[in-house]
JSON list of C-alpha atoms in Angstrom, two decimals:
[
{"chain": "S", "resi": 1, "resn": "MET", "atom": "CA", "xyz": [80.85, 215.54, 98.39]},
{"chain": "S", "resi": 2, "resn": "VAL", "atom": "CA", "xyz": [80.19, 211.87, 97.61]},
{"chain": "S", "resi": 3, "resn": "GLU", "atom": "CA", "xyz": [83.72, 211.55, 96.25]},
{"chain": "S", "resi": 4, "resn": "VAL", "atom": "CA", "xyz": [85.14, 212.81, 99.54]},
{"chain": "S", "resi": 5, "resn": "LEU", "atom": "CA", "xyz": [83.03, 210.34, 101.53]},
{"chain": "S", "resi": 6, "resn": "VAL", "atom": "CA", "xyz": [84.18, 207.43, 99.33]},
{"chain": "S", "resi": 7, "resn": "ALA", "atom": "CA", "xyz": [87.79, 208.55, 99.66]},
{"chain": "S", "resi": 8, "resn": "VAL", "atom": "CA", "xyz": [87.46, 208.73, 103.47]},
{"chain": "S", "resi": 9, "resn": "LEU", "atom": "CA", "xyz": [85.89, 205.25, 103.52]},
{"chain": "S", "resi": 10, "resn": "VAL", "atom": "CA", "xyz": [88.67, 203.75, 101.41]},
{"chain": "S", "resi": 11, "resn": "LEU", "atom": "CA", "xyz": [91.31, 205.47, 103.54]},
{"chain": "S", "resi": 12, "resn": "SER", "atom": "CA", "xyz": [89.65, 204.22, 106.76]},
{"chain": "S", "resi": 13, "resn": "ILE", "atom": "CA", "xyz": [89.62, 200.62, 105.52]},
{"chain": "S", "resi": 14, "resn": "GLY", "atom": "CA", "xyz": [93.29, 200.92, 104.57]},
{"chain": "S", "resi": 15, "resn": "ILE", "atom": "CA", "xyz": [94.24, 202.30, 107.97]},
{"chain": "S", "resi": 16, "resn": "LEU", "atom": "CA", "xyz": [92.32, 199.51, 109.74]},
{"chain": "S", "resi": 17, "resn": "GLY", "atom": "CA", "xyz": [94.21, 196.96, 107.62]},
{"chain": "S", "resi": 18, "resn": "ILE", "atom": "CA", "xyz": [97.54, 198.51, 108.54]},
{"chain": "S", "resi": 19, "resn": "ALA", "atom": "CA", "xyz": [96.60, 198.50, 112.25]},
{"chain": "S", "resi": 20, "resn": "GLY", "atom": "CA", "xyz": [95.73, 194.79, 112.02]},
{"chain": "S", "resi": 21, "resn": "LEU", "atom": "CA", "xyz": [99.04, 194.03, 110.32]},
{"chain": "S", "resi": 22, "resn": "GLN", "atom": "CA", "xyz": [100.91, 195.94, 113.01]},
{"chain": "S", "resi": 23, "resn": "ALA", "atom": "CA", "xyz": [99.20, 193.97, 115.80]},
{"chain": "S", "resi": 24, "resn": "ARG", "atom": "CA", "xyz": [100.03, 190.66, 114.09]},
{"chain": "S", "resi": 25, "resn": "ALA", "atom": "CA", "xyz": [103.63, 191.74, 113.54]},
{"chain": "S", "resi": 26, "resn": "LEU", "atom": "CA", "xyz": [104.00, 192.50, 117.26]},
{"chain": "S", "resi": 27, "resn": "LYS", "atom": "CA", "xyz": [102.74, 189.01, 118.19]},
{"chain": "S", "resi": 28, "resn": "ASN", "atom": "CA", "xyz": [105.09, 187.34, 115.71]},
{"chain": "S", "resi": 29, "resn": "ASN", "atom": "CA", "xyz": [107.98, 189.47, 116.92]},
{"chain": "S", "resi": 30, "resn": "GLN", "atom": "CA", "xyz": [107.39, 188.32, 120.52]},
{"chain": "S", "resi": 31, "resn": "ALA", "atom": "CA", "xyz": [107.28, 184.67, 119.42]},
{"chain": "S", "resi": 32, "resn": "ALA", "atom": "CA", "xyz": [110.57, 185.09, 117.53]},
{"chain": "S", "resi": 33, "resn": "PHE", "atom": "CA", "xyz": [112.13, 186.74, 120.58]},
{"chain": "S", "resi": 34, "resn": "ASP", "atom": "CA", "xyz": [111.03, 183.83, 122.78]},
{"chain": "S", "resi": 35, "resn": "ARG", "atom": "CA", "xyz": [112.54, 181.30, 120.34]},
{"chain": "S", "resi": 36, "resn": "SER", "atom": "CA", "xyz": [115.81, 183.26, 120.31]},
{"chain": "S", "resi": 37, "resn": "GLN", "atom": "CA", "xyz": [115.84, 183.31, 124.11]},
{"chain": "S", "resi": 38, "resn": "ALA", "atom": "CA", "xyz": [115.24, 179.54, 124.21]},
{"chain": "S", "resi": 39, "resn": "VAL", "atom": "CA", "xyz": [118.17, 178.89, 121.87]},
{"chain": "S", "resi": 40, "resn": "MET", "atom": "CA", "xyz": [120.41, 181.22, 123.86]},
{"chain": "S", "resi": 41, "resn": "LEU", "atom": "CA", "xyz": [119.42, 179.45, 127.09]},
{"chain": "S", "resi": 42, "resn": "SER", "atom": "CA", "xyz": [120.16, 176.04, 125.59]},
{"chain": "S", "resi": 43, "resn": "TYR", "atom": "CA", "xyz": [123.64, 177.34, 124.69]},
{"chain": "S", "resi": 44, "resn": "PHE", "atom": "CA", "xyz": [123.95, 178.65, 128.26]},
{"chain": "S", "resi": 45, "resn": "MET", "atom": "CA", "xyz": [123.58, 175.11, 129.59]},
{"chain": "S", "resi": 46, "resn": "LEU", "atom": "CA", "xyz": [125.76, 173.53, 126.90]},
{"chain": "S", "resi": 47, "resn": "ASP", "atom": "CA", "xyz": [128.55, 176.00, 127.68]},
{"chain": "S", "resi": 48, "resn": "ALA", "atom": "CA", "xyz": [128.34, 175.10, 131.37]},
{"chain": "S", "resi": 49, "resn": "MET", "atom": "CA", "xyz": [128.55, 171.43, 130.39]},
{"chain": "S", "resi": 50, "resn": "ARG", "atom": "CA", "xyz": [131.59, 172.06, 128.19]},
{"chain": "S", "resi": 51, "resn": "VAL", "atom": "CA", "xyz": [133.43, 173.38, 131.24]},
{"chain": "S", "resi": 52, "resn": "ASN", "atom": "CA", "xyz": [132.75, 170.06, 132.98]},
{"chain": "S", "resi": 53, "resn": "ALA", "atom": "CA", "xyz": [132.81, 167.87, 129.84]},
{"chain": "S", "resi": 54, "resn": "GLU", "atom": "CA", "xyz": [133.94, 164.62, 131.44]},
{"chain": "S", "resi": 55, "resn": "GLN", "atom": "CA", "xyz": [131.05, 164.69, 133.91]},
{"chain": "S", "resi": 56, "resn": "ALA", "atom": "CA", "xyz": [128.60, 165.63, 131.15]},
{"chain": "S", "resi": 57, "resn": "LYS", "atom": "CA", "xyz": [129.76, 162.75, 128.92]},
{"chain": "S", "resi": 58, "resn": "ALA", "atom": "CA", "xyz": [129.34, 160.41, 131.88]},
{"chain": "S", "resi": 59, "resn": "GLY", "atom": "CA", "xyz": [125.69, 161.49, 132.19]},
{"chain": "S", "resi": 60, "resn": "ALA", "atom": "CA", "xyz": [126.02, 163.50, 135.41]},
{"chain": "S", "resi": 61, "resn": "TYR", "atom": "CA", "xyz": [124.19, 166.46, 133.84]},
{"chain": "S", "resi": 62, "resn": "ASP", "atom": "CA", "xyz": [121.27, 164.33, 132.59]},
{"chain": "S", "resi": 63, "resn": "LEU", "atom": "CA", "xyz": [118.00, 165.83, 133.72]},
{"chain": "S", "resi": 64, "resn": "SER", "atom": "CA", "xyz": [114.52, 164.54, 132.97]},
{"chain": "S", "resi": 65, "resn": "LYS", "atom": "CA", "xyz": [111.95, 167.16, 132.00]},
{"chain": "S", "resi": 66, "resn": "THR", "atom": "CA", "xyz": [112.09, 169.49, 135.00]},
{"chain": "S", "resi": 67, "resn": "CYS", "atom": "CA", "xyz": [110.01, 172.60, 135.59]},
{"chain": "S", "resi": 68, "resn": "THR", "atom": "CA", "xyz": [111.21, 173.65, 139.05]},
{"chain": "S", "resi": 69, "resn": "ALA", "atom": "CA", "xyz": [114.68, 174.54, 140.24]},
{"chain": "S", "resi": 70, "resn": "LEU", "atom": "CA", "xyz": [115.85, 172.03, 142.82]},
{"chain": "S", "resi": 71, "resn": "ASN", "atom": "CA", "xyz": [119.27, 172.60, 144.32]},
{"chain": "S", "resi": 72, "resn": "ASP", "atom": "CA", "xyz": [120.95, 170.87, 147.16]},
{"chain": "S", "resi": 73, "resn": "GLY", "atom": "CA", "xyz": [123.90, 173.25, 146.71]},
{"chain": "S", "resi": 74, "resn": "SER", "atom": "CA", "xyz": [126.44, 170.49, 147.01]},
{"chain": "S", "resi": 75, "resn": "THR", "atom": "CA", "xyz": [127.89, 170.23, 143.51]},
{"chain": "S", "resi": 76, "resn": "LEU", "atom": "CA", "xyz": [128.79, 172.32, 140.50]},
{"chain": "S", "resi": 77, "resn": "ILE", "atom": "CA", "xyz": [126.32, 170.28, 138.45]},
{"chain": "S", "resi": 78, "resn": "SER", "atom": "CA", "xyz": [123.34, 171.00, 140.72]},
{"chain": "S", "resi": 79, "resn": "ASN", "atom": "CA", "xyz": [124.30, 174.69, 140.81]},
{"chain": "S", "resi": 80, "resn": "ASP", "atom": "CA", "xyz": [124.49, 174.80, 136.99]},
{"chain": "S", "resi": 81, "resn": "GLN", "atom": "CA", "xyz": [121.12, 173.09, 136.65]},
{"chain": "S", "resi": 82, "resn": "GLU", "atom": "CA", "xyz": [119.47, 175.40, 139.17]},
{"chain": "S", "resi": 83, "resn": "ALA", "atom": "CA", "xyz": [120.87, 178.51, 137.48]},
{"chain": "S", "resi": 84, "resn": "TRP", "atom": "CA", "xyz": [119.64, 177.22, 134.12]},
{"chain": "S", "resi": 85, "resn": "ILE", "atom": "CA", "xyz": [116.08, 176.48, 135.29]},
{"chain": "S", "resi": 86, "resn": "GLN", "atom": "CA", "xyz": [115.92, 179.87, 137.03]},
{"chain": "S", "resi": 87, "resn": "ALA", "atom": "CA", "xyz": [117.10, 181.58, 133.81]},
{"chain": "S", "resi": 88, "resn": "LEU", "atom": "CA", "xyz": [114.42, 179.69, 131.83]},
{"chain": "S", "resi": 89, "resn": "LYS", "atom": "CA", "xyz": [111.75, 180.92, 134.23]},
{"chain": "S", "resi": 90, "resn": "ALA", "atom": "CA", "xyz": [113.09, 184.48, 134.17]},
{"chain": "S", "resi": 91, "resn": "GLU", "atom": "CA", "xyz": [113.35, 184.77, 130.38]},
{"chain": "S", "resi": 92, "resn": "LEU", "atom": "CA", "xyz": [110.49, 182.60, 129.09]},
{"chain": "S", "resi": 93, "resn": "GLY", "atom": "CA", "xyz": [107.95, 183.15, 131.83]},
{"chain": "S", "resi": 94, "resn": "ASP", "atom": "CA", "xyz": [107.54, 181.67, 135.29]},
{"chain": "S", "resi": 95, "resn": "ARG", "atom": "CA", "xyz": [104.87, 179.18, 134.25]},
{"chain": "S", "resi": 96, "resn": "VAL", "atom": "CA", "xyz": [104.31, 175.49, 134.95]},
{"chain": "S", "resi": 97, "resn": "SER", "atom": "CA", "xyz": [105.02, 174.77, 131.27]},
{"chain": "S", "resi": 98, "resn": "THR", "atom": "CA", "xyz": [108.50, 176.39, 131.28]},
{"chain": "S", "resi": 99, "resn": "CYS", "atom": "CA", "xyz": [110.81, 173.39, 131.62]},
{"chain": "S", "resi": 100, "resn": "GLY", "atom": "CA", "xyz": [114.19, 172.01, 130.64]},
{"chain": "S", "resi": 101, "resn": "GLU", "atom": "CA", "xyz": [115.58, 168.58, 129.80]},
{"chain": "S", "resi": 102, "resn": "ILE", "atom": "CA", "xyz": [119.13, 167.30, 129.26]},
{"chain": "S", "resi": 103, "resn": "THR", "atom": "CA", "xyz": [120.33, 163.98, 127.85]},
{"chain": "S", "resi": 104, "resn": "CYS", "atom": "CA", "xyz": [123.93, 163.05, 127.14]},
{"chain": "S", "resi": 105, "resn": "ASP", "atom": "CA", "xyz": [125.89, 160.07, 125.92]},
{"chain": "S", "resi": 106, "resn": "SER", "atom": "CA", "xyz": [129.59, 159.63, 125.30]},
{"chain": "S", "resi": 107, "resn": "ALA", "atom": "CA", "xyz": [129.40, 161.40, 121.93]},
{"chain": "S", "resi": 108, "resn": "SER", "atom": "CA", "xyz": [126.87, 164.22, 122.25]},
{"chain": "S", "resi": 109, "resn": "CYS", "atom": "CA", "xyz": [124.43, 166.08, 124.47]},
{"chain": "S", "resi": 110, "resn": "THR", "atom": "CA", "xyz": [120.90, 167.27, 123.75]},
{"chain": "S", "resi": 111, "resn": "VAL", "atom": "CA", "xyz": [119.22, 170.13, 125.57]},
{"chain": "S", "resi": 112, "resn": "ARG", "atom": "CA", "xyz": [115.49, 170.72, 125.24]},
{"chain": "S", "resi": 113, "resn": "VAL", "atom": "CA", "xyz": [113.69, 173.87, 126.34]},
{"chain": "S", "resi": 114, "resn": "TYR", "atom": "CA", "xyz": [109.90, 173.91, 126.72]},
{"chain": "S", "resi": 115, "resn": "TRP", "atom": "CA", "xyz": [107.71, 177.00, 127.09]},
{"chain": "S", "resi": 116, "resn": "GLU", "atom": "CA", "xyz": [104.23, 178.32, 126.42]},
{"chain": "S", "resi": 117, "resn": "ASP", "atom": "CA", "xyz": [103.51, 180.91, 123.73]},
{"chain": "S", "resi": 118, "resn": "ARG", "atom": "CA", "xyz": [100.43, 182.73, 125.01]},
{"chain": "S", "resi": 119, "resn": "ASN", "atom": "CA", "xyz": [99.77, 184.30, 121.59]},
{"chain": "S", "resi": 120, "resn": "LEU", "atom": "CA", "xyz": [98.86, 180.92, 120.07]},
{"chain": "S", "resi": 121, "resn": "GLU", "atom": "CA", "xyz": [95.78, 178.74, 120.55]},
{"chain": "S", "resi": 122, "resn": "GLY", "atom": "CA", "xyz": [95.37, 175.09, 121.52]},
{"chain": "S", "resi": 123, "resn": "ASP", "atom": "CA", "xyz": [98.28, 172.66, 121.48]},
{"chain": "S", "resi": 124, "resn": "GLU", "atom": "CA", "xyz": [100.29, 175.06, 119.32]},
{"chain": "S", "resi": 125, "resn": "ARG", "atom": "CA", "xyz": [100.84, 177.14, 122.47]},
{"chain": "S", "resi": 126, "resn": "PHE", "atom": "CA", "xyz": [103.37, 174.65, 123.81]},
{"chain": "S", "resi": 127, "resn": "GLN", "atom": "CA", "xyz": [106.71, 175.17, 122.14]},
{"chain": "S", "resi": 128, "resn": "MET", "atom": "CA", "xyz": [109.94, 173.16, 122.32]},
{"chain": "S", "resi": 129, "resn": "ILE", "atom": "CA", "xyz": [113.40, 173.78, 120.96]},
{"chain": "S", "resi": 130, "resn": "GLU", "atom": "CA", "xyz": [116.11, 171.13, 120.87]},
{"chain": "S", "resi": 131, "resn": "THR", "atom": "CA", "xyz": [119.84, 171.73, 120.55]},
{"chain": "S", "resi": 132, "resn": "THR", "atom": "CA", "xyz": [122.29, 168.86, 120.09]},
{"chain": "S", "resi": 133, "resn": "THR", "atom": "CA", "xyz": [126.06, 169.23, 120.13]},
{"chain": "S", "resi": 134, "resn": "ARG", "atom": "CA", "xyz": [129.25, 167.33, 120.67]},
{"chain": "S", "resi": 135, "resn": "LEU", "atom": "CA", "xyz": [131.22, 168.24, 123.76]}
]
């Protein structure tokens, strides 16, 4: 009888360990998905800039860290920027910390995507991914 109780105890501890690992794996999987989305969204903006490369190289697409979609609807550039910010909010969460930034010079462009990972604590919650390319 004692042997059965010890076996049940050992089995219970093992199952609790597996449940904990599963919960942690789900959190890490969500974080990896968010990073993949951020990279994909940076490519989204870079592809839009490649279509209008001369304007991008001239700095027309430059955008300081922006967290809200502002569109006057008058140009292709403002439409691209609005669509990008809206996609960031849709895919990474409609939070104050979900932002985008673009800087270009004559040789290359850099796109930064900022978001908040709610599974982390403290300053580690605020994530940023940077993609630099030549147009």
